[in-house]
Coordinates of N, CA and C in Angstrom, one line a residue:
M20 N 30.5 -10.8 6.9 CA 29.9 -12.1 6.6 C 30.3 -12.5 5.2
D21 N 30.7 -13.8 5.0 CA 31.1 -14.2 3.7 C 29.9 -14.7 2.9
A22 N 30.1 -14.9 1.6 CA 29.0 -15.3 0.7 C 28.4 -16.6 1.1
T23 N 29.3 -17.6 1.6 CA 28.7 -18.9 2.0 C 27.8 -18.8 3.1
A24 N 28.1 -18.0 4.1 CA 27.2 -17.8 5.3 C 25.9 -17.2 4.9
S25 N 26.0 -16.2 4.0 CA 24.9 -15.5 3.5 C 23.9 -16.4 2.7
A26 N 24.5 -17.2 1.9 CA 23.7 -18.1 1.1 C 23.0 -19.2 1.9
S27 N 23.7 -19.7 2.9 CA 23.1 -20.7 3.8 C 22.0 -20.1 4.6
E28 N 22.1 -18.9 5.1 CA 21.1 -18.2 5.8 C 19.8 -18.0 4.9
S29 N 20.1 -17.6 3.7 CA 18.9 -17.4 2.8 C 18.2 -18.8 2.5
E30 N 19.0 -19.8 2.3 CA 18.3 -21.1 2.1 C 17.5 -21.6 3.3
Q31 N 18.1 -21.3 4.5 CA 17.4 -21.7 5.7 C 16.1 -21.0 5.8
R32 N 16.1 -19.7 5.5 CA 14.8 -18.9 5.5 C 13.9 -19.2 4.4
G33 N 14.4 -19.8 3.3 CA 13.6 -20.0 2.1 C 13.3 -18.7 1.4
Y34 N 14.3 -17.8 1.6 CA 14.2 -16.4 1.1 C 15.5 -16.1 0.3
S35 N 15.5 -16.3 -1.0 CA 16.7 -16.2 -1.8 C 17.2 -14.8 -1.8
E36 N 18.5 -14.7 -2.2 CA 19.1 -13.3 -2.3 C 18.4 -12.6 -3.5
E37 N 17.9 -13.3 -4.5 CA 17.2 -12.7 -5.6 C 15.9 -12.1 -5.2
V38 N 15.2 -12.9 -4.3 CA 13.9 -12.4 -3.8 C 14.1 -11.2 -2.9
S39 N 15.1 -11.3 -2.0 CA 15.4 -10.2 -1.1 C 15.8 -9.0 -1.9
A40 N 16.5 -9.1 -3.0 CA 16.9 -7.9 -3.8 C 15.6 -7.3 -4.4
F41 N 14.7 -8.2 -4.9 CA 13.4 -7.7 -5.5 C 12.6 -6.9 -4.4
V42 N 12.5 -7.5 -3.2 CA 11.8 -6.9 -2.1 C 12.4 -5.5 -1.8
E43 N 13.7 -5.4 -1.7 CA 14.3 -4.1 -1.4 C 14.1 -3.1 -2.6
R44 N 14.2 -3.6 -3.8 CA 14.0 -2.7 -5.0 C 12.5 -2.2 -5.0
F45 N 11.6 -3.1 -4.8 CA 10.2 -2.6 -4.9 C 9.9 -1.7 -3.7
A46 N 10.4 -2.0 -2.5 CA 10.3 -1.2 -1.4 C 10.8 0.2 -1.7
A47 N 12.0 0.3 -2.3 CA 12.6 1.6 -2.7 C 11.6 2.4 -3.6
D48 N 11.0 1.7 -4.6 CA 10.0 2.3 -5.5 C 8.8 2.9 -4.7
L49 N 8.4 2.1 -3.7 CA 7.2 2.6 -2.9 C 7.7 3.8 -2.0
V50 N 8.9 3.8 -1.5 CA 9.4 4.9 -0.8 C 9.5 6.2 -1.7
A51 N 9.9 6.0 -2.9 CA 10.0 7.1 -3.8 C 8.6 7.7 -4.1
A52 N 7.6 6.8 -4.0 CA 6.2 7.3 -4.2 C 5.6 7.9 -2.9
G53 N 6.3 7.9 -1.8 CA 5.8 8.5 -0.6 C 5.4 7.6 0.5
V54 N 5.5 6.3 0.4 CA 5.2 5.3 1.4 C 6.4 5.3 2.4
P55 N 6.2 5.3 3.7 CA 7.3 5.2 4.6 C 8.2 3.9 4.4
R56 N 9.4 4.0 4.7 CA 10.4 2.9 4.4 C 10.0 1.6 5.0
M57 N 9.8 1.5 6.3 CA 9.5 0.2 6.9 C 8.2 -0.4 6.4
P58 N 7.1 0.3 6.3 CA 5.9 -0.2 5.7 C 6.1 -0.7 4.2
S59 N 7.0 0.0 3.5 CA 7.3 -0.4 2.1 C 8.0 -1.7 2.1
R60 N 8.9 -1.9 3.0 CA 9.7 -3.2 3.1 C 8.7 -4.3 3.5
V61 N 7.9 -4.1 4.5 CA 7.0 -5.2 4.9 C 6.0 -5.5 3.8
F62 N 5.4 -4.5 3.2 CA 4.5 -4.8 2.1 C 5.2 -5.6 1.0
A63 N 6.3 -5.1 0.5 CA 7.0 -5.8 -0.5 C 7.3 -7.3 -0.2
C64 N 7.7 -7.5 1.1 CA 8.0 -8.8 1.6 C 6.7 -9.7 1.5
L65 N 5.6 -9.2 2.0 CA 4.3 -9.9 1.9 C 3.9 -10.2 0.5
L66 N 4.1 -9.3 -0.4 CA 3.8 -9.4 -1.8 C 4.6 -10.5 -2.4
A67 N 5.9 -10.7 -2.0 CA 6.8 -11.7 -2.6 C 6.6 -13.1 -2.0
E68 N 5.8 -13.2 -1.0 CA 5.5 -14.5 -0.4 C 4.4 -15.2 -1.1
D69 N 4.6 -16.4 -1.5 CA 3.6 -17.2 -2.3 C 2.2 -17.2 -1.6
A70 N 2.2 -17.3 -0.3 CA 0.9 -17.4 0.4 C 0.3 -15.9 0.6
G71 N 1.2 -14.9 0.4 CA 0.7 -13.6 0.6 C 0.5 -13.2 2.1
A72 N 1.1 -14.0 3.0 CA 0.9 -13.8 4.4 C 2.1 -14.3 5.2
L73 N 2.4 -13.6 6.2 CA 3.5 -14.0 7.1 C 3.1 -13.5 8.5
S74 N 3.8 -14.1 9.5 CA 3.6 -13.7 10.9 C 4.6 -12.5 11.1
A75 N 4.5 -11.8 12.2 CA 5.4 -10.8 12.6 C 6.8 -11.4 12.7
A76 N 6.9 -12.5 13.3 CA 8.3 -13.2 13.5 C 8.9 -13.5 12.2
E77 N 8.1 -14.0 11.2 CA 8.6 -14.3 9.9 C 9.1 -13.1 9.2
L78 N 8.3 -12.0 9.3 CA 8.6 -10.7 8.6 C 9.9 -10.2 9.3
S79 N 10.0 -10.2 10.6 CA 11.2 -9.8 11.3 C 12.4 -10.5 10.9
E80 N 12.3 -11.8 10.7 CA 13.4 -12.6 10.3 C 13.8 -12.3 8.9
R81 N 12.9 -12.3 8.0 CA 13.2 -12.1 6.6 C 13.8 -10.7 6.3
L82 N 13.3 -9.7 7.0 CA 13.7 -8.3 6.8 C 14.9 -7.9 7.7
K83 N 15.2 -8.8 8.7 CA 16.3 -8.5 9.7 C 16.0 -7.2 10.4
V84 N 14.8 -7.1 10.9 CA 14.4 -5.9 11.7 C 13.7 -6.4 13.0
S85 N 13.5 -5.5 13.9 CA 12.9 -5.9 15.2 C 11.4 -6.1 15.0
P86 N 10.8 -6.9 15.9 CA 9.3 -7.1 15.9 C 8.6 -5.8 16.0
A87 N 9.1 -4.8 16.8 CA 8.5 -3.5 17.0 C 8.4 -2.8 15.7
A88 N 9.5 -2.9 14.9 CA 9.5 -2.2 13.6 C 8.4 -2.8 12.7
V89 N 8.3 -4.1 12.7 CA 7.2 -4.8 11.9 C 5.8 -4.4 12.4
S90 N 5.7 -4.3 13.7 CA 4.4 -3.9 14.3 C 3.9 -2.5 13.8
G91 N 4.8 -1.6 13.9 CA 4.5 -0.2 13.4 C 4.2 -0.2 12.0
A92 N 5.0 -0.9 11.2 CA 4.8 -1.0 9.7 C 3.4 -1.6 9.4
V93 N 3.1 -2.7 10.1 CA 1.8 -3.3 9.8 C 0.6 -2.4 10.2
R94 N 0.8 -1.7 11.3 CA -0.3 -0.8 11.8 C -0.5 0.3 10.6
Y95 N 0.5 0.8 10.1 CA 0.4 1.8 9.0 C -0.3 1.1 7.8
L96 N 0.2 0.0 7.4 CA -0.4 -0.7 6.2 C -1.8 -1.1 6.4
A97 N -2.2 -1.5 7.6 CA -3.6 -1.8 7.9 C -4.5 -0.5 7.8
Q98 N -4.0 0.6 8.3 CA -4.7 1.9 8.2 C -5.0 2.3 6.8
V99 N -4.0 2.1 5.9 CA -4.2 2.5 4.5 C -4.8 1.3 3.6
H100 N -5.2 0.3 4.3 CA -5.9 -0.8 3.6 C -5.0 -1.6 2.6
M101 N -3.7 -1.7 3.0 CA -2.9 -2.5 2.1 C -2.6 -3.9 2.6
V102 N -2.9 -4.1 3.9 CA -2.8 -5.5 4.4 C -3.9 -5.7 5.4
G103 N -4.2 -6.9 5.7 CA -5.2 -7.3 6.7 C -4.5 -8.2 7.7
R104 N -5.1 -8.2 8.9 CA -4.6 -9.0 10.0 C -5.6 -10.2 10.2
E105 N -5.0 -11.3 10.4 CA -5.8 -12.6 10.7 C -5.2 -13.3 11.8
R106 N -6.0 -14.1 12.4 CA -5.4 -15.1 13.4 C -5.1 -16.4 12.7
A107 N -3.9 -16.9 12.9 CA -3.6 -18.2 12.4 C -4.6 -19.2 13.0
P108 N -5.1 -20.2 12.3 CA -6.1 -21.1 12.8 C -5.5 -21.9 14.0
G109 N -6.2 -21.9 15.1 CA -5.7 -22.6 16.3 C -4.6 -21.9 17.1
E110 N -4.2 -20.7 16.7 CA -3.1 -20.0 17.4 C -3.5 -18.6 17.8
R111 N -2.7 -18.1 18.7 CA -3.0 -16.7 19.2 C -2.3 -15.7 18.4
R112 N -1.3 -16.1 17.6 CA -0.5 -15.1 16.9 C -1.3 -14.7 15.6
E113 N -1.0 -13.4 15.2 CA -1.6 -12.9 14.1 C -0.7 -13.1 12.9
I114 N -1.3 -13.2 11.7 CA -0.6 -13.2 10.5 C -1.1 -12.0 9.7
Y115 N -0.2 -11.5 8.8 CA -0.6 -10.3 8.0 C -0.6 -10.7 6.6
R116 N -1.7 -10.3 5.9 CA -1.9 -10.8 4.5 C -2.2 -9.6 3.6
V117 N -1.6 -9.8 2.4 CA -1.9 -8.8 1.3 C -3.3 -9.2 0.7
H118 N -4.1 -8.3 0.6 CA -5.5 -8.5 0.1 C -5.4 -9.0 -1.4
A119 N -6.3 -9.8 -1.8 CA -6.3 -10.3 -3.2 C -6.5 -9.2 -4.2
D120 N -7.4 -8.3 -4.0 CA -7.6 -7.2 -4.9 C -7.1 -5.9 -4.3
L121 N -5.8 -6.1 -3.8 CA -5.2 -5.0 -3.1 C -5.2 -3.6 -3.8
W122 N -4.7 -3.6 -5.1 CA -4.6 -2.3 -5.7 C -6.0 -1.7 -6.1
Y123 N -6.9 -2.6 -6.4 CA -8.3 -2.2 -6.7 C -8.9 -1.5 -5.4
E124 N -8.7 -2.2 -4.3 CA -9.3 -1.7 -3.1 C -8.6 -0.4 -2.6
T125 N -7.3 -0.4 -2.8 CA -6.5 0.8 -2.4 C -7.0 2.0 -3.2
V126 N -7.1 1.8 -4.5 CA -7.5 2.9 -5.4 C -8.9 3.4 -5.1
T127 N -9.8 2.4 -5.0 CA -11.2 2.8 -4.8 C -11.4 3.4 -3.4
S128 N -10.6 3.1 -2.4 CA -10.7 3.7 -1.1 C -10.3 5.2 -1.2
R129 N -9.6 5.6 -2.2 CA -9.2 7.0 -2.4 C -10.4 7.8 -2.9
D130 N -11.5 7.2 -3.3 CA -12.7 8.0 -3.7 C -13.1 8.9 -2.6
Q131 N -13.2 8.4 -1.4 CA -13.7 9.3 -0.3 C -12.7 10.4 -0.1
M132 N -11.5 10.2 -0.2 CA -10.5 11.2 0.0 C -10.6 12.3 -1.1
L133 N -10.8 11.9 -2.4 CA -10.9 12.8 -3.5 C -12.2 13.6 -3.3
N134 N -13.3 13.0 -2.9 CA -14.5 13.7 -2.7 C -14.3 14.8 -1.6
R135 N -13.7 14.4 -0.5 CA -13.5 15.3 0.6 C -12.6 16.5 0.2
W136 N -11.5 16.2 -0.5 CA -10.7 17.3 -1.0 C -11.4 18.2 -1.9
A137 N -12.2 17.7 -2.8 CA -12.9 18.5 -3.8 C -13.9 19.4 -3.0
A138 N -14.6 18.8 -2.0 CA -15.6 19.6 -1.3 C -14.9 20.7 -0.5
T139 N -13.8 20.4 0.2 CA -13.1 21.4 1.0 C -12.5 22.5 0.0
L140 N -12.0 22.1 -1.1 CA -11.5 23.1 -2.0 C -12.6 24.0 -2.6
K141 N -13.8 23.5 -2.8 CA -15.0 24.3 -3.3 C -15.3 25.3 -2.2
Q142 N -15.3 24.9 -0.9 CA -15.5 25.9 0.2 C -14.4 26.9 0.2
G143 N -13.2 26.5 -0.1 CA -12.1 27.4 -0.1 C -12.2 28.4 -1.2
V144 N -12.8 28.1 -2.3 CA -13.0 29.0 -3.4 C -13.9 30.2 -2.9
E145 N -14.9 29.8 -2.1 CA -15.8 30.9 -1.6 C -15.0 31.7 -0.6
A146 N -14.2 31.1 0.3 CA -13.5 31.9 1.3 C -12.4 32.8 0.6
L147 N -11.8 32.2 -0.4 CA -10.7 33.0 -1.1 C -11.2 34.0 -2.1
G148 N -12.4 33.8 -2.6 CA -12.9 34.6 -3.6 C -12.7 34.0 -5.0
P149 N -13.8 33.7 -5.7 CA -13.6 33.0 -7.0 C -12.8 33.8 -8.1
D150 N -12.7 35.1 -7.9 CA -12.0 35.9 -8.9 C -10.5 36.2 -8.5
T151 N -10.1 35.7 -7.4 CA -8.7 35.9 -6.9 C -7.8 34.8 -7.5
P152 N -6.5 35.1 -7.7 CA -5.6 34.0 -8.1 C -5.7 32.8 -7.2
A153 N -5.7 32.9 -5.9 CA -5.8 31.8 -5.0 C -7.1 31.1 -5.2
G154 N -8.2 31.8 -5.3 CA -9.5 31.2 -5.5 C -9.6 30.4 -6.9
M155 N -9.0 30.9 -7.9 CA -9.0 30.3 -9.2 C -8.1 29.0 -9.1
R156 N -7.0 29.0 -8.4 CA -6.2 27.8 -8.2 C -6.9 26.8 -7.4
A157 N -7.7 27.2 -6.4 CA -8.5 26.2 -5.6 C -9.6 25.6 -6.5
E158 N -10.2 26.5 -7.3 CA -11.3 26.0 -8.2 C -10.7 25.0 -9.2
E159 N -9.5 25.3 -9.8 CA -8.9 24.3 -10.8 C -8.6 23.0 -10.1
T160 N -8.0 23.1 -8.9 CA -7.7 21.9 -8.1 C -8.9 21.1 -7.8
A161 N -10.0 21.7 -7.4 CA -11.2 21.0 -7.1 C -11.8 20.3 -8.3
D162 N -11.7 21.1 -9.4 CA -12.2 20.5 -10.7 C -11.3 19.3 -11.1
F163 N -10.0 19.4 -10.9 CA -9.1 18.3 -11.2 C -9.5 17.0 -10.4
F164 N -9.7 17.2 -9.0 CA -10.0 16.1 -8.2 C -11.4 15.5 -8.6
S165 N -12.3 16.3 -8.9 CA -13.6 15.8 -9.4 C -13.5 15.0 -10.7
F166 N -12.7 15.5 -11.6 CA -12.4 14.8 -12.8 C -11.7 13.5 -12.6
V167 N -10.7 13.5 -11.8 CA -10.0 12.2 -11.4 C -10.9 11.2 -10.8
K168 N -11.8 11.6 -9.9 CA -12.7 10.7 -9.3 C -13.6 10.0 -10.3
L169 N -14.1 10.8 -11.3 CA -15.0 10.3 -12.3 C -14.2 9.3 -13.2
E170 N -13.0 9.7 -13.5 CA -12.2 8.8 -14.4 C -11.8 7.5 -13.6
L171 N -11.5 7.6 -12.3 CA -11.2 6.4 -11.5 C -12.4 5.5 -11.5
D172 N -13.6 6.0 -11.3 CA -14.8 5.2 -11.3 C -14.9 4.4 -12.6
S173 N -14.7 5.0 -13.7 CA -14.7 4.4 -15.0 C -13.6 3.4 -15.2
L174 N -12.4 3.8 -14.8 CA -11.3 2.9 -14.8 C -11.5 1.6 -14.0
M175 N -12.0 1.8 -12.8 CA -12.2 0.6 -11.9 C -13.3 -0.3 -12.5
D176 N -14.3 0.2 -13.2 CA -15.3 -0.6 -13.9 C -14.6 -1.4 -15.0
R177 N -13.8 -0.7 -15.8 CA -13.1 -1.4 -16.8 C -12.2 -2.5 -16.3
W178 N -11.5 -2.2 -15.2 CA -10.6 -3.2 -14.6 C -11.4 -4.5 -14.1
R179 N -12.6 -4.2 -13.5 CA -13.4 -5.4 -13.1 C -13.8 -6.2 -14.3
A180 N -14.2 -5.5 -15.4 CA -14.6 -6.2 -16.6 C -13.4 -7.0 -17.2
H181 N -12.2 -6.4 -17.2 CA -11.0 -7.0 -17.7 C -10.6 -8.2 -16.9
R182 N -10.8 -8.2 -15.6 CA -10.5 -9.3 -14.7 C -11.6 -10.4 -14.7
G183 N -12.7 -10.1 -15.4 CA -13.8 -11.1 -15.5 C -14.7 -11.1 -14.2
G184 N -14.7 -10.0 -13.5 CA -15.5 -10.0 -12.3 C -16.4 -8.8 -12.2

């Protein structure tokens, strides 16, 4: 494909090469942090959209992937509370939207996970023996998660104050 064909396709989609490059760069950053590749691409694409929302067909077109790939990615992103599903007004199709307070919601939803890990690790200390090397590692890890949870609570409060809400 030559550069002219590529440029005209991008203009037709309203999705510039520069935006596409940003989407792929940010998706790669998310992959490096452990998010699966296709959900990373879908999330970055939604984030780059002014409305913060697109249909499966629009995502498929922009990312040049199958609707099935988009469906699986959206399922993952919805499970981890990074996107929401909505019905387009007067239509049967769904649109997928990045939440307004996405990062706040994502981080605060980790509270439950941190609590669960700390509780399980505390039980592990008892099972492993508090004076064994494994028990001491489990205790230190539990203490770390408890500390992080307390700090996250404080950090989220400061973020709300910073944002004026």
